[in-house]
Each structure stands twice: as C-alpha cells, then as structure tokens.
XYZ file of C-alpha atoms in Angstrom:
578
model
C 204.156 83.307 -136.505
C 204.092 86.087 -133.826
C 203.896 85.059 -130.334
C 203.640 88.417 -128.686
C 201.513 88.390 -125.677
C 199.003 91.005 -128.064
C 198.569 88.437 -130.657
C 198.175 85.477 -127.877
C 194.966 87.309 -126.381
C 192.442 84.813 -126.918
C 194.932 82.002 -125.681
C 195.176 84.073 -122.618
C 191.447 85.017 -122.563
C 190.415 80.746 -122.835
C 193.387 79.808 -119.829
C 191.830 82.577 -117.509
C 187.763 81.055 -118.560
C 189.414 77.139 -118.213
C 191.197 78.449 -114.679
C 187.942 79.697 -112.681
C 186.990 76.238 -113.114
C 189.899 74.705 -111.991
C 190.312 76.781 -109.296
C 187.298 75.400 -107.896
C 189.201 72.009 -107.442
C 191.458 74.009 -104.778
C 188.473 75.908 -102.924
C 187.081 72.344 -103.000
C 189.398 70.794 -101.318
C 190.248 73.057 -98.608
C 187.222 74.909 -97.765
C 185.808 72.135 -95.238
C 189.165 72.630 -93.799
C 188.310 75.913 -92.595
C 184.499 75.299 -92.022
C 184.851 72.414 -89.673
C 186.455 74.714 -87.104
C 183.852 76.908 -87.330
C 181.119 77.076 -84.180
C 178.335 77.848 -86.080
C 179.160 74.788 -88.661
C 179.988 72.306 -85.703
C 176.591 73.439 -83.775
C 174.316 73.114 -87.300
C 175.110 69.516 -87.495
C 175.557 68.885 -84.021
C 179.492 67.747 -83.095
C 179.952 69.881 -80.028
C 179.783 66.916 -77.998
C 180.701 64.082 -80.455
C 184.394 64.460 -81.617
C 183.589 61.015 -83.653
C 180.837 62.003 -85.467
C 183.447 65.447 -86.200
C 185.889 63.693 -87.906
C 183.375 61.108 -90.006
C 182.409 64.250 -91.402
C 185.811 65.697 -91.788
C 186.875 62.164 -93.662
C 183.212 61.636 -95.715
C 183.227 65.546 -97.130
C 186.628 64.664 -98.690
C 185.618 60.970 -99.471
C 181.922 61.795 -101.287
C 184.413 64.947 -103.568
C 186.715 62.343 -104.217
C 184.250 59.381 -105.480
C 182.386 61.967 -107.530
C 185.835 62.991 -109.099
C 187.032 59.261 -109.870
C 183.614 58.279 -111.282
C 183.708 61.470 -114.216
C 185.819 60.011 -116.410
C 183.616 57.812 -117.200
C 181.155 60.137 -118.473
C 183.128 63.253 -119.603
C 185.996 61.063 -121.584
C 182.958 59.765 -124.223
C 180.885 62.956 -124.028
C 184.334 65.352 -125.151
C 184.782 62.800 -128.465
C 181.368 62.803 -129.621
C 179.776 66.226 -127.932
C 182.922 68.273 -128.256
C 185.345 70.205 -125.784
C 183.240 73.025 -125.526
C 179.782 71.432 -124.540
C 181.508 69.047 -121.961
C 182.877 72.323 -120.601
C 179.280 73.153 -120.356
C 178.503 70.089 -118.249
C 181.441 70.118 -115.452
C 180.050 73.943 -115.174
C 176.719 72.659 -114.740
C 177.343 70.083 -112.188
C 179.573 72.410 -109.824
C 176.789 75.062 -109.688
C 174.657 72.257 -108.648
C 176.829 70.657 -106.546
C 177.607 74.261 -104.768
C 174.090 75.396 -104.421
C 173.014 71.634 -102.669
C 175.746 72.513 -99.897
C 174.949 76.029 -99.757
C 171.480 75.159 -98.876
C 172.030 72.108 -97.272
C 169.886 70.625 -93.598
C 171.400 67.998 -93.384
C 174.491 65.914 -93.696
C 172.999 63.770 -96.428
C 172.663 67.102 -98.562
C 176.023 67.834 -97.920
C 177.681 64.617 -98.894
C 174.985 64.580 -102.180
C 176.620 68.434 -103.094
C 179.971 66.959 -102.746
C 179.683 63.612 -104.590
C 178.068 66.850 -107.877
C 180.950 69.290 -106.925
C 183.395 66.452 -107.042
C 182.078 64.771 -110.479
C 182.073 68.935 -111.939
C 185.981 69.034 -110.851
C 186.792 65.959 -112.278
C 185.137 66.826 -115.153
C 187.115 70.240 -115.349
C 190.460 68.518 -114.572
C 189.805 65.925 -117.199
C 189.042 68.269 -120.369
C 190.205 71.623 -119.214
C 193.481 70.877 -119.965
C 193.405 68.446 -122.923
C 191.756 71.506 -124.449
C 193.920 74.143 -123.105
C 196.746 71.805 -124.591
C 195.101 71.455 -127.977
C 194.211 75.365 -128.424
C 197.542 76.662 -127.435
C 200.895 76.960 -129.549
C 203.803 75.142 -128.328
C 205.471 77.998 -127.697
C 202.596 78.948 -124.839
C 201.381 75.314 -124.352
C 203.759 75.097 -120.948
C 202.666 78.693 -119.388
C 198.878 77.451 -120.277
C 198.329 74.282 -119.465
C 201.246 74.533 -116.224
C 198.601 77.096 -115.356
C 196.018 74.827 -114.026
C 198.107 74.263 -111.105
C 198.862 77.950 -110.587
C 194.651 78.170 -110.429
C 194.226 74.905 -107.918
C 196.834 76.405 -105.024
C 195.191 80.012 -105.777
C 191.727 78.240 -105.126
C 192.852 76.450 -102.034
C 194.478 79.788 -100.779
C 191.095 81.892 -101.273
C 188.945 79.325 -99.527
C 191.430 79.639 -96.232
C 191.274 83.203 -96.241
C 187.496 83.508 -96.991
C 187.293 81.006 -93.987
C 189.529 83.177 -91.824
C 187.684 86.510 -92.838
C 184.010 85.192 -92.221
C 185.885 83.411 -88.685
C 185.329 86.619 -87.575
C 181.917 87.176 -88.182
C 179.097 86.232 -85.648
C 178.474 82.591 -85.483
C 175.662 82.432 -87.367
C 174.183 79.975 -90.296
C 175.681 82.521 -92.795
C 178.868 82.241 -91.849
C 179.443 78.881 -93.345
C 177.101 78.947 -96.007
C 178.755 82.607 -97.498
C 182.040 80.351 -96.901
C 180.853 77.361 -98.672
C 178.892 79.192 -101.367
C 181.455 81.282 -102.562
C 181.942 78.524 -104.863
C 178.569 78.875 -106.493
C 179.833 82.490 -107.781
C 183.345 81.101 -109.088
C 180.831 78.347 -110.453
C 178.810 80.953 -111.854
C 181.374 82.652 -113.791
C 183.103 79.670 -115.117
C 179.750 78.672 -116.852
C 179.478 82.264 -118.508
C 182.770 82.530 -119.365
C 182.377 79.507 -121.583
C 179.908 80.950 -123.982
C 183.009 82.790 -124.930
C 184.856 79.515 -125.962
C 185.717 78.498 -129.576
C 185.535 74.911 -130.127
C 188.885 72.921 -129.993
C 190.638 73.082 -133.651
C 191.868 69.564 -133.072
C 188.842 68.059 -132.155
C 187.241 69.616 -135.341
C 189.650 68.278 -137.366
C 189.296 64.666 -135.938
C 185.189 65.463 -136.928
C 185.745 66.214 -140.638
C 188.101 63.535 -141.266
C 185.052 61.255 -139.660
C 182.670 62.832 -142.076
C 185.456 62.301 -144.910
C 185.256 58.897 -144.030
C 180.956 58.430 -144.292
C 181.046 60.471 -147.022
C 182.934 58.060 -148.863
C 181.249 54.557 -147.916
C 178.311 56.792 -148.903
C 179.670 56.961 -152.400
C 179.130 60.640 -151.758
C 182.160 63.669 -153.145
C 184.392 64.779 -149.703
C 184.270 68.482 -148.354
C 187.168 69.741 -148.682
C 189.109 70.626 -145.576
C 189.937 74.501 -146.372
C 187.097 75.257 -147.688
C 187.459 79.402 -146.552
C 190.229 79.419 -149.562
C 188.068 77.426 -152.147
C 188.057 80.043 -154.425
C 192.367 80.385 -153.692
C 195.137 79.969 -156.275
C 198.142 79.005 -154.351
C 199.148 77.182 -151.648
C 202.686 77.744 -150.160
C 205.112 75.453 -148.804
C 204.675 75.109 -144.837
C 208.656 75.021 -144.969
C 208.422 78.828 -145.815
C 210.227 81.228 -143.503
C 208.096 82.569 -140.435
C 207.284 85.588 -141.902
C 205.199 84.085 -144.436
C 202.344 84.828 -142.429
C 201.766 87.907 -144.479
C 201.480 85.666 -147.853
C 197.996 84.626 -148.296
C 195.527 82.582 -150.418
C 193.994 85.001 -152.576
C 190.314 84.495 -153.119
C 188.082 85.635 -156.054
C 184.995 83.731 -155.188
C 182.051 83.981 -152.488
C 182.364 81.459 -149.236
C 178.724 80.249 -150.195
C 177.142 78.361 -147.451
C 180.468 77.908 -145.118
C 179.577 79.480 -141.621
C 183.520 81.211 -141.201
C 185.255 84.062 -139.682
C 186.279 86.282 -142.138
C 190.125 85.877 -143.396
C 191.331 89.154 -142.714
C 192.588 89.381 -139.155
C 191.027 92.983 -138.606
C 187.618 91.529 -139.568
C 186.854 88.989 -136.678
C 183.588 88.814 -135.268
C 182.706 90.808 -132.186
C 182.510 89.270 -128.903
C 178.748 90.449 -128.550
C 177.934 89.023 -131.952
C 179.484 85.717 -131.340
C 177.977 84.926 -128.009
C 174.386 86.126 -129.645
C 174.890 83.082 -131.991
C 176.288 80.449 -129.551
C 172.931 81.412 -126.965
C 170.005 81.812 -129.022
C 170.853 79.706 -132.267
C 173.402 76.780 -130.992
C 176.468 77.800 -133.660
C 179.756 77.601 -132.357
C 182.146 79.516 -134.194
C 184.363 79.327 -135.251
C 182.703 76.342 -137.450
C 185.795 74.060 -138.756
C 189.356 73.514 -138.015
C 191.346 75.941 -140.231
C 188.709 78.933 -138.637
C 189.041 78.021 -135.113
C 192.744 77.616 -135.558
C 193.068 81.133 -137.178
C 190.492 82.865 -134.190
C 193.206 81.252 -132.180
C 196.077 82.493 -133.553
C 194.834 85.415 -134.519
C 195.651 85.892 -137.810
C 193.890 85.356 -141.199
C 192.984 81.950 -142.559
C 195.185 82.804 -145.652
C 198.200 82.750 -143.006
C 200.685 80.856 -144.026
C 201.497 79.492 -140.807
C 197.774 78.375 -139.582
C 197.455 76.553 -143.069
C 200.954 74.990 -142.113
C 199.785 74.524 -138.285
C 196.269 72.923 -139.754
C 198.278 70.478 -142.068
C 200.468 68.794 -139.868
C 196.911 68.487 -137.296
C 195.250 67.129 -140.531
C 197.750 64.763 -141.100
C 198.315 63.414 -137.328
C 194.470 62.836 -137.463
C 195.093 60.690 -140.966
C 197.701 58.524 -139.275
C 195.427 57.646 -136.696
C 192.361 57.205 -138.279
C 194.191 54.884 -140.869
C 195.713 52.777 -137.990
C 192.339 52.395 -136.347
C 191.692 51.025 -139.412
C 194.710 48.873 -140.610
C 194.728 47.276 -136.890
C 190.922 46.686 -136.169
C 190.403 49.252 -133.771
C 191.814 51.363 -130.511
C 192.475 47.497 -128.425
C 194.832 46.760 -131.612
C 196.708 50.296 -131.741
C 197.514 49.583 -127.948
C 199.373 46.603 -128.318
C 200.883 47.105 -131.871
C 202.013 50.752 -132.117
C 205.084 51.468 -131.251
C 205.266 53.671 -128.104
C 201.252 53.764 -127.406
C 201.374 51.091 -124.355
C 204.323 53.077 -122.849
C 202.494 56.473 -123.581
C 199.383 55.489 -121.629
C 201.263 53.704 -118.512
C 203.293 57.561 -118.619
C 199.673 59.038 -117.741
C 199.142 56.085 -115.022
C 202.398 56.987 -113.776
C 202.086 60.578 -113.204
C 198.388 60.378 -112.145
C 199.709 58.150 -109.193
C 202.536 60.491 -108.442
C 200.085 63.398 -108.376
C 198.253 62.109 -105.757
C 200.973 60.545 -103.516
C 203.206 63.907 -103.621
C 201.911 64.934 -100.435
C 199.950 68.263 -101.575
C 196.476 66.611 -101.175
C 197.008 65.973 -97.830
C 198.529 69.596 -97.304
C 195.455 71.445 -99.140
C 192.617 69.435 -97.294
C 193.971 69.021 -93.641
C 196.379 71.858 -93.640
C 195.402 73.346 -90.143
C 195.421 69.752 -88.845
C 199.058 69.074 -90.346
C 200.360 71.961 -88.833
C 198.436 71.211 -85.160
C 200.144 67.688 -85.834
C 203.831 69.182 -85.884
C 203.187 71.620 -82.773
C 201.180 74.959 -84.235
C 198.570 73.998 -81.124
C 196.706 77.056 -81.902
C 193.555 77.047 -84.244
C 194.136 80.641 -85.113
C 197.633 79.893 -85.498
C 197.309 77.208 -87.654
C 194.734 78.492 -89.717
C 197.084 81.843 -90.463
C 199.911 79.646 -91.399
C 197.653 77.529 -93.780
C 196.661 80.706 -95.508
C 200.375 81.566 -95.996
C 201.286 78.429 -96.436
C 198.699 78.332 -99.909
C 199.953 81.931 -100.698
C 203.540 80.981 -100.732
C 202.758 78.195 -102.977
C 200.759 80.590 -105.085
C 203.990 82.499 -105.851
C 206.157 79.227 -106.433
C 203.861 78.372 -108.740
C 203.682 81.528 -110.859
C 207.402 81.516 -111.056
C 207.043 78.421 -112.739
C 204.722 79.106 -114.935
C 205.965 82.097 -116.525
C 209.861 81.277 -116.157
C 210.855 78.175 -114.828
C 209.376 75.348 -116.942
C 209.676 76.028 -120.485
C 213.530 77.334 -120.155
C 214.607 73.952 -117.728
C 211.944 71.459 -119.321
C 209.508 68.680 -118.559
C 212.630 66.240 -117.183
C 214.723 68.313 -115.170
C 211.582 69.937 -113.331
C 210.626 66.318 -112.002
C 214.076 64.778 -111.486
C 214.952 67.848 -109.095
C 211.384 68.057 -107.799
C 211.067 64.134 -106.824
C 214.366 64.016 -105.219
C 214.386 67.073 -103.232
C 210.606 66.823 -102.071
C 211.501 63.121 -101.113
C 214.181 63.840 -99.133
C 212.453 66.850 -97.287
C 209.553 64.133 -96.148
C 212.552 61.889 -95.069
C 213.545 64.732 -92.678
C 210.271 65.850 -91.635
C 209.916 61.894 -90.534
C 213.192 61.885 -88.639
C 212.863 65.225 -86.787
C 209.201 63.594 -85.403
C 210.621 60.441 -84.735
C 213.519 61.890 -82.607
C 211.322 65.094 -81.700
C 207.372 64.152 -81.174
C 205.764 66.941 -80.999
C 203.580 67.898 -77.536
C 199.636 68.530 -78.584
C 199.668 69.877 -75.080
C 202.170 72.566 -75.304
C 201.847 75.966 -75.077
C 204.152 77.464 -77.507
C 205.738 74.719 -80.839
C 209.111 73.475 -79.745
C 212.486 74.009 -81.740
C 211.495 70.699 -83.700
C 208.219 71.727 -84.722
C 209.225 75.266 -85.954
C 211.625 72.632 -88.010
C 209.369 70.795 -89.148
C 207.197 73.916 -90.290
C 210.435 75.533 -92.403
C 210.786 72.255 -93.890
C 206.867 72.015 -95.059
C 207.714 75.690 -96.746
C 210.770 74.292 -97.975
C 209.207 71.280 -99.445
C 206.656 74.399 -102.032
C 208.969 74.933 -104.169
C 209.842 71.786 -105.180
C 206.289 70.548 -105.535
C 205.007 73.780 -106.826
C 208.018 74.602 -109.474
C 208.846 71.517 -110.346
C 206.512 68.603 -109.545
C 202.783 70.178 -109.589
C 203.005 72.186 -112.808
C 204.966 69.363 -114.493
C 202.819 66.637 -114.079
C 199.533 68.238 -115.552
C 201.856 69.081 -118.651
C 202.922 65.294 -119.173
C 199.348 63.961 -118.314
C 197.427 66.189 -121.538
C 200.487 66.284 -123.541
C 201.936 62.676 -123.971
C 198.868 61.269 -125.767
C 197.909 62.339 -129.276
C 195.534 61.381 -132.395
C 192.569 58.234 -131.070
C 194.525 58.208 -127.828
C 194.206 61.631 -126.461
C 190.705 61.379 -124.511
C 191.667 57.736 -123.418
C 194.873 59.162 -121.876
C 193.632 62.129 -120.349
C 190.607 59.798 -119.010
C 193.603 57.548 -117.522
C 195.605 60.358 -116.131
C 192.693 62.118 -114.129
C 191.496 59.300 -112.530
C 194.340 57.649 -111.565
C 195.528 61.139 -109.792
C 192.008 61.568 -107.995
C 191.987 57.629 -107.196
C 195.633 58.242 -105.953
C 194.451 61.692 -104.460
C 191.225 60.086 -102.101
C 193.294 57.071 -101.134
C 196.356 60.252 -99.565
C 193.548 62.270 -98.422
C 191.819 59.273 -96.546
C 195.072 57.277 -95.094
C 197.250 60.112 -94.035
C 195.448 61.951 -91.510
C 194.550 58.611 -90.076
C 197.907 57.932 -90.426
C 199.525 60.882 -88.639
C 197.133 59.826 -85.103
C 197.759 56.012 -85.567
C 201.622 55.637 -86.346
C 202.767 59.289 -86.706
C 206.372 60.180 -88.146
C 205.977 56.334 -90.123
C 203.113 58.348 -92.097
C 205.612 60.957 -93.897
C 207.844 58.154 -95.470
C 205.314 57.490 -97.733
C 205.657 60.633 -99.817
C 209.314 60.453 -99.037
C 209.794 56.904 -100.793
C 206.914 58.163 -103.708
C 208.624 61.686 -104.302
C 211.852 59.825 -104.766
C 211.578 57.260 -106.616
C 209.207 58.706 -109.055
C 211.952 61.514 -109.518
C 214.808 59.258 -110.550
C 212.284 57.125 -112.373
C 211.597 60.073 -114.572
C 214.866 61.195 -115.630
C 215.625 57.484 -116.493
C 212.481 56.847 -118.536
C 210.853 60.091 -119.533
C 212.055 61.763 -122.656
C 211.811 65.449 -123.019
C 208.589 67.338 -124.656
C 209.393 70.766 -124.742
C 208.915 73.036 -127.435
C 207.102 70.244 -129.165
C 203.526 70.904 -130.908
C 200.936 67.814 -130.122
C 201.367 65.870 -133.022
C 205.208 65.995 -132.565
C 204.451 63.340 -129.468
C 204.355 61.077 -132.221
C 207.709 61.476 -133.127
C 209.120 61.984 -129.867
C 207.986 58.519 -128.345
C 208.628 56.675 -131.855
C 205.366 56.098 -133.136
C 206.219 57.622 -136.174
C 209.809 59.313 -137.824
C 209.911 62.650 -138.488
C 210.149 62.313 -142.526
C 207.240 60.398 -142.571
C 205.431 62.901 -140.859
C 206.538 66.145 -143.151
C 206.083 63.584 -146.098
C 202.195 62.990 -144.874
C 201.732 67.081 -144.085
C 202.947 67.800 -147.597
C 200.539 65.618 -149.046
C 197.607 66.911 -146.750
C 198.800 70.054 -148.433
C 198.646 68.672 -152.175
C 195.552 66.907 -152.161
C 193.612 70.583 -150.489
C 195.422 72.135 -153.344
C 194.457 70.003 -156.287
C 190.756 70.522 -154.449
C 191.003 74.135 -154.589
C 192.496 74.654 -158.096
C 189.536 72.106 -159.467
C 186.964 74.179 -157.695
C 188.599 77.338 -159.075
C-alpha cells in the first residue's frame, strides 16, 4: 500500500481536527500564566493589595483544570466503548466550549474555578481518546508522526497563549484584555467541535461492534452478517501474503450492495465532503458505516484493495482473540491476571503516565514566567519574552521529532537518551542554585542565572525530541483488543494525577526549599530513562494488533494462522451468497 503524503490526506486531515483540541491542553495550561500579571485581571478580582489571595488563585486555576482532567476518565473511558470514538470526540468538544465561555464571562472567582474544573474535564477527555483514535486510524507507517503529534499541538498551544498574553499586555487595561486572552480558547474550542463532523468513525472500534453483534446474533439463534459485506456479491479473495502492489487486484462484484449504507469501492468515487457532513448533521449516519469502509476512506483506496481486506483481517482477528479470552477466562479481571504480558502492559501505561507528569514540563508550561523570575530574569517583561521563546523553541524540537527523529531512532532509544540527559540537566540546574542563589533583588540576572536559563533551553530537546513525543506513543500504543480503553483510561490519568501533584508542589517548592525542588525531576528523568531501556521493548513499525506479539501475548504464527482463517470463513460467506 502507498504511503505517499497524497494518499495519507485524510490521516493528515483527522491529526490536524484531533490537534486543535489538544492544543487547547497547552493554551490551558499556560494562559493564567500570562493573565495573572495582567492589571486589569489582578484589579477585576481584587489582588492589588493581597499577594495571598494572588497566588490561591494562581495555585486553584491550575488545581480546579487539573481535578476536572483526573476525574474524565471516568466518564469518557465507558462512553468511547459503547458511544464510539467519534461521539466522545463530540463531548470533550462540548465541555471545553463550555468550560471557555464560563471563564470568558466570568464575575467572579467561583465562575472561574467552575470554567476550569469543564475546560479541564474537555482536555482530559481530548487527551484520553484523541490519541487512542489517532493511533487506531493511522497506518504504522504514519502512526509515530500522528499520534507523536499531540505533543507537537500541546507546546504550540502553550506558546500561542504566551504570545496572545504578551500582544493584548499591550493593550489598555481594560476587562477585554483578559477576557479576549482567556477566550481565545472558545474559538480553538469552536473549531475543534466543527472539525469533528468531518470525522469517520474509528475502523477498530467498528470492528470490536460487529464481532459484539456476531456474538447476540448467535445466542439469538439468528444467521451472522457477514463482515465484508461491500464484496458480497465478490468471487475471490486473495492471500494477504500477496506482494504490496496487490492493491490494484480487487473483489469483483456482480451484484447490488442492497441495504448496506457504504462508500463506494472505487477510490475515485468517495463521497463528497459536503455530502457526508449533510448526513452526519441532519440524519445521525456516520460514514463510513462498518469496518472494512472506514478502513478503506482511511486509506484511501477501494474496499476491493487487497491490502485494506488484508489490514481489516488481521483487526478482525485481534478482536476474535480477545473476545474469545473474555470469554474462556470469565471476563476483563481474569485476562489481567492470566494473559501473558497484559499486567505488565497496563503497569507500562502507569509508568509513563507518572513520568509524564514528573518530567518537569508541567511546571515549565504553567509557571514559566515565575521559573524564570526564580533563576534571576527579575523582569516581568523579561520573563514573559523568554517564556514565549522558551514555548517556541520547544515548538521546533518537537516538530523535528515528529517528522524525523522518532520513527528512524525508535520508541527505546528516544527515552533512554531523553531520561538521562534531562535528569542530569535538573541535577545541574540544582547545583548551580545551590552554589549560586539567585538575587530576586537584582537588577540585571547574574552569570549563574543566565546558566541556569541555557540549561532550561538545553533541557527542550531532550524532553521535546525524545521524552514528550515518546511517551504519548507508548501510552495509546501498548494496549490492544478489551484492553485498549482501560489502558488509555490508566495512562491519562495517571499523567494528569502526576501532572496536578508537579504543578501544585513545585512552585511551592522553589519559595520553601529552592535548588532541593529541581532534584526531583532530576532523580524521575533518570531513573525512568534507564528503567526504559532495561524493561521496554521496542514498538516501531508495528501495526496495533502486532502489540500482541511484541509483549508475548500471542506468537506470531498463531496470529497469521487466525487472519487466514478470518479470511476463509468471509470467503466461504461470500461464495455462498454468490
């Protein structure tokens, strides 16, 4: 199968839609960093002369985002099994216009909190399905550049809500100066919800629904539908072993799709977008309508493709395994503690949800200016300017990860060298301000803070081409089949759990015992880095349902033995139905 960029367009089309709305996470979390310096924000809710009541606020706006984000989970994990991908999309882009309009408008302080607790619960919801779906759409060729992605859209959120802070800075200190700054987020809201319509549901999670309606079907006593049912009026199936360039074979087709909602197998003959999005508003279909369709919108290419048909077998069959284990064992409680590799799969997503959070980069994103006060930049304007920078230079590490770094070094190598060198920049940050305290009284940062500074800078690329991108590829990637929403549900709220405990300690940290604070994401970094090259096994170039294979759940004969007779059985239905 192809993988030009041409052919990849509606990949590319759903990572830009899924971005907007993580990109909100990063405006999120630094855009009280720039308001709260702000006179006209200060005099609304009255700080000027209570430097207390300041920082509660300061604390409590990143607290409330935070306890909305740990709580979604919760709700979002169950609602993307039995709603789908696309409609729980639909609710995190519901919640953060909400959330954005309440603080746009808000009075009072209670408002505020209220829009952040909705704004937070919309992120999490975002984090937690944006890129389990972005993994399950893409191929594995694109999987890293897409999913890796979110990341890329977090830092370029965080760096557009410093410099919308600096440009409106300069405005007159009015009420709209923090409410344009604060409901910018409404319109990034706003477009993330549209952009959705545009959304096919997840192949993968349509497969996981037939093979549930297989299964009523038959205590029903009722005849199964069969699984390719565009080609029911097909001859031949191929062998998915075929060379590449079998995508130009096909399943020839003499009969009408009767009553099958599809896209039409010829790759010229795809709906238009204007057609499509009539559907999804005013009469609730969701095309593409079943796995093999949505697969070959995806791909772009025919559902006679040899390659989709290939690509929706082996989904077919990973979906099988785990349905029959859920089975064979007595449900998901059993699967944990029998199957081989499960436990270790879901403490992976514990693991890197922690090391998320503790990497430093919260801290950095929502207290930036007051970081960089904290190691001598005394100036507001000054550190304001360098926070901007600061989230544009990570912007740029980031994108060279993205689109070179990752998939060429892998999963591994990205968070051995990222761990270790992040962990020892922290340990030098903590020795130069042990040796070298920085003066909050002085006019001009000393020789150590300008240190300190370069070695923040320093510490980007490590996080953002190594670390960052890394971790939100092991946290939707490592669990497949009845496992997936349970590990992505783990991962996300583990990293904002880890996330509001950095984002609360460390700035209280940096006043109360200072260069102490920075050891902590020294020892984390670290030891999380070695831990990963010793435990971690590689995943690159691996489709989904390879995961399987790759942590030993099941061996790789076993597999192609199941996908060949996914592949059997849909041809014995065809030819009977010929």
């Amino acid at each position: 199968m192809s993988t030009s960029l041409w052919d990849q367009r509606r990949i590319i089309l759903l990572t830009i839609i899924i971005d907007i709305g993580t990109l909100l996470i990063g405006y999120d979390a630094g855009v009280y960093g720039s308001a709260l310096v702000m006179p006209s924000f200060v005099e609304k809710f009255n700080f000027t002369t209570n430097p207390t009541k300041a920082a509660a606020l300061g604390g409590n706006t990143v607290t409330f985002y935070y306890l909305g984000a740990i709580a979604s989970p919760l709700v979002i994990v169950p609602a993307s099994v039995w709603l789908g991908r696309r409609n729980s999309l639909f609710m995190a882009s519901f919640f953060l216009v909400i959330g954005g309009i309440l603080q746009t408008i808000s009075q009072s302080l209670p408002m505020i909190y209220g829009g952040r607790v909705i704004s937070g619960f919309g992120s999490g919801c975002s984090a937690t399905v944006g890129p389990m779906y972005l993994a399950e759409c893409a191929t594995k060729e694109h999987r890293t550049a897409s999913v890796s992605s979110v990341q890329l859209s977090v830092v370029i959120g965080a760096a557009i809500s410093y410099w919308v802070g600096f440009g409106v800075g300069k405005w007159n200190p009015t009420n709209l100066q923090w409410r344009f700054l604060i409901g910018f987020q409404v319109i990034l809201a706003g477009m993330y919800f549209i952009g959705i319509f545009f959304l096919p549901e997840s192949p993968r999670h349509l497969a996981w629904l037939h093979v549930k309606e297989e299964a009523n079907r038959r205590r029903g006593g009722l005849p199964t539908l069969p699984r390719f049912p565009e080609n029911s009026g097909g001859k031949k199936i191929s062998n998915p072993n075929d060379k590449a360039d079998s995508d130009s074979k096909s399943i020839t087709s003499d009969a009408p799709h009767a009553g099958i909602e599809t896209l039409h197998s010829s790759s010229s003959s795809f709906p238009s977008i204007a057609h499509t999005l009539v559907d999804r508003i005013f009469f609730g279909r969701t095309k593409p309508a079943t796995a093999l369709s949505a697969l070959a919108y995806l791909r772009n290419r025919p559902m006679s493709s040899q390659a989709v048909l290939s690509e929706c077998a082996e989904i077919y069959a990973a979906v099988d395994e785990a349905e029959a284990e859920l089975v064979a064992d007595g449900g998901i409680r059993n699967v944990l503690l029998r199957k081989r590799g499960t436990f270790f799969r879901l403490l992976a997503t514990v693991w890197v949800g922690i090391w998320q959070g503790q990497t430093g980069q919260v801290v950095l994103l929502s207290y930036a200016p007051i970081v960089l006060k904290s190691l001598g930049l005394s100036s507001t304007t000054i550190s304001l300017v360098a926070s901007g920078a600061f989230t544009m230079w990570e912007s740029v590490c980031v994108a060279f990860a993205v689109f070179f770094g990752l998939q060429r070094i892998g999963r591994v190598r990205m968070l051995t060298i990222g761990g270790i060198g992040a962990g020892l920049i922290f340990f030098m940050i903590a020795a130069i301000e042990a040796t070298h305290p920085s003066d909050p009284l002085a006019t001009s940062p000393s020789k150590a803070s300008i240190a300190m500074v370069f070695l923040i800078y320093l510490w980007v690329p490590f996080f953002c081409i190594c670390i960052g991108p890394s971790l939100w590829l092991v946290g939707s990637e490592v669990c497949t089949g009845s496992l997936r929403e349970l590990g992505q549900g783990i991962f996300t709220m583990f990293t904002w759990a880890s996330a509001a405990q950095s984002a609360k300690t460390i700035p209280i940290g940096l006043v109360s015992i200072g260069w102490k604070t920075w050891l902590i994401p020294a020892v984390v970094n670290f030891c999380f880095g070695v831990g990963a090259w010793v435990v971690m096994p590689e995943t690159k170039g691996k489709t989904i349902e390879e995961m399987d294979v790759v942590f030993g759940a099941i061996d790789q004969d076993t597999r192609a033995t199941h996908i060949q007779q996914v592949l059997r059985e849909e041809k014995a239905a065809i030819l009977e139905s010929a």
